[in-house]
Amino acid sequence: MTNAQVARIFAEVADILEILGENPYRVQAYRRAAQIIENLTEDIVDLARRDELEKIPGIGASIAQKVKEIVATGRLKQHEELKAKIPPGLLEMLQIPGMGPKKVLLVYKRLGIDSVQKLEEAAKAGRLRGLPGMGAKTEQNILRGIQLLRSTRGRLPLGIALPAANKIVAELKELPQVERITTAGSLRRMKETIGDIDILITSPDPKPVMDRFVSMPMVKEVLAHGTTKSSVIIDAGTQVDLRVVPPESFGAAQQYFTGSKDHNIRLRELAIKKGLKINEYGVFKADTGERLAGEHEEEMYAALDMPWIPPEMRENWGEIEAALEGRLP
DNA sequence: CTATCGACCGAGTTTA
DNA sequence: TAAACTCGGT
DNA sequence: GATAG
Ligand SMILES: [Mg+2]
Ligand SMILES: [Mg+2]
């Protein structure tokens, strides 16, 4: 039994509980446990044998017990029972971009839709509109989401993603409205594989930048097109996200958009404890709103009394503690 | 034991 | 138009 | 379901 297999079981438990409308915090607990287990450097089977599971933050008595059950039997009774409660098609429907747990549950309960195919038929027939919160636009979006699910690919090796990202950067650089441009996300963190390409631009005039971005020749599909944030799918099914911020927020946006998500949350938690607030526009005093940093990434960390942390280390694997103690390698 | 629950925000849609 | 809701992003 | 207080 591998860590990935155990993680997958808990992730699925989370998905099913969510569709069933369970307590969101319980759902999150399973989801977090799945993520923790997936990222463990140590073998979960060994940890279970040594009875050290509960030492891991986020793993409590209940999940530790379930891990032991999985390790011992290869399955989790709760998981099997939950799977029996809902048609397997609902989990597939959850994979459709734009379909979250609410909509999945809604169409299932009200129309008995329990597969992607049935969902497609219903949307085409216009039977979804009229459901609370769903109109004609939502039907169209669902149909598009289904096509997307069939064409979008998974994570991309860094070696493939880098040249693709550089090509986009080169194209957008031509625009006079573009001041600074850089990659962000897992690409900037130099992960072995990346889930999407994230690009950050500073511009005093974002509209033409966004317009050009969503109309690049390689763009196959426009997922979102706003004034500060847009997302597209390019050639072979890779998602590209673009964020445009004012020049004075470059550092803050770079920090935010580089992540990781966990790293960001830890930083923001820390900020709260210091009476501060962090977002992609800067570091602010929580009470007065006074802006303390934002133009440079280094000053974002400095505002929290930390040295700048290299992107490759920003995974919330202890780098924040290390930075605070001045023990960064 | 029990209240609380990771931080913050943009886009899109529906509803009031 | 604004608020509420859902979804998705780090 | 986990955990801080
Ligand atoms: Mg990304
Ligand atoms: Mg992204």
Short mmCIF file of N, CA, C and O in Angstrom, two decimals, chain A residues 116-127 143 146:
data_model
loop_
_atom_site.label_atom_id
_atom_site.label_comp_id
_atom_site.label_asym_id
_atom_site.label_seq_id
_atom_site.Cartn_x
_atom_site.Cartn_y
_atom_site.Cartn_z
N VAL A 116 -21.99 11.80 -16.27
CA VAL A 116 -21.61 12.90 -17.15
C VAL A 116 -22.49 12.89 -18.41
O VAL A 116 -22.92 13.93 -18.89
N GLN A 117 -22.74 11.69 -18.89
CA GLN A 117 -23.53 11.59 -20.13
C GLN A 117 -24.95 12.13 -19.92
O GLN A 117 -25.47 12.90 -20.74
N LYS A 118 -25.56 11.74 -18.83
CA LYS A 118 -26.92 12.25 -18.56
C LYS A 118 -26.91 13.76 -18.37
O LYS A 118 -27.86 14.46 -18.76
N LEU A 119 -25.84 14.24 -17.75
CA LEU A 119 -25.73 15.68 -17.54
C LEU A 119 -25.65 16.40 -18.89
O LEU A 119 -26.30 17.42 -19.12
N GLU A 120 -24.86 15.83 -19.78
CA GLU A 120 -24.70 16.43 -21.10
C GLU A 120 -26.04 16.46 -21.83
O GLU A 120 -26.43 17.47 -22.42
N GLU A 121 -26.75 15.35 -21.78
CA GLU A 121 -28.06 15.29 -22.45
C GLU A 121 -29.03 16.32 -21.89
O GLU A 121 -29.72 17.02 -22.63
N ALA A 122 -29.04 16.42 -20.56
CA ALA A 122 -29.97 17.36 -19.92
C ALA A 122 -29.64 18.80 -20.29
O ALA A 122 -30.53 19.61 -20.55
N ALA A 123 -28.34 19.10 -20.32
CA ALA A 123 -27.93 20.47 -20.65
C ALA A 123 -28.31 20.79 -22.09
O ALA A 123 -28.81 21.87 -22.40
N LYS A 124 -28.07 19.83 -22.99
CA LYS A 124 -28.40 20.05 -24.39
C LYS A 124 -29.90 20.25 -24.56
O LYS A 124 -30.36 21.02 -25.42
N ALA A 125 -30.69 19.54 -23.77
CA ALA A 125 -32.13 19.62 -23.89
C ALA A 125 -32.71 20.82 -23.14
O ALA A 125 -33.92 21.05 -23.17
N GLY A 126 -31.83 21.58 -22.46
CA GLY A 126 -32.32 22.74 -21.74
C GLY A 126 -33.12 22.40 -20.51
O GLY A 126 -33.96 23.18 -20.07
N ARG A 127 -32.82 21.26 -19.93
CA ARG A 127 -33.60 20.86 -18.76
C ARG A 127 -32.98 21.31 -17.43
O ARG A 127 -33.53 21.08 -16.37
N LEU A 143 -21.79 22.36 -20.59
CA LEU A 143 -21.43 21.66 -21.83
C LEU A 143 -19.97 21.91 -22.19
O LEU A 143 -19.24 21.00 -22.58
N ILE A 146 -17.67 19.95 -19.94
CA ILE A 146 -17.57 18.53 -20.29
C ILE A 146 -16.57 18.33 -21.42
O ILE A 146 -15.73 17.43 -21.38
#
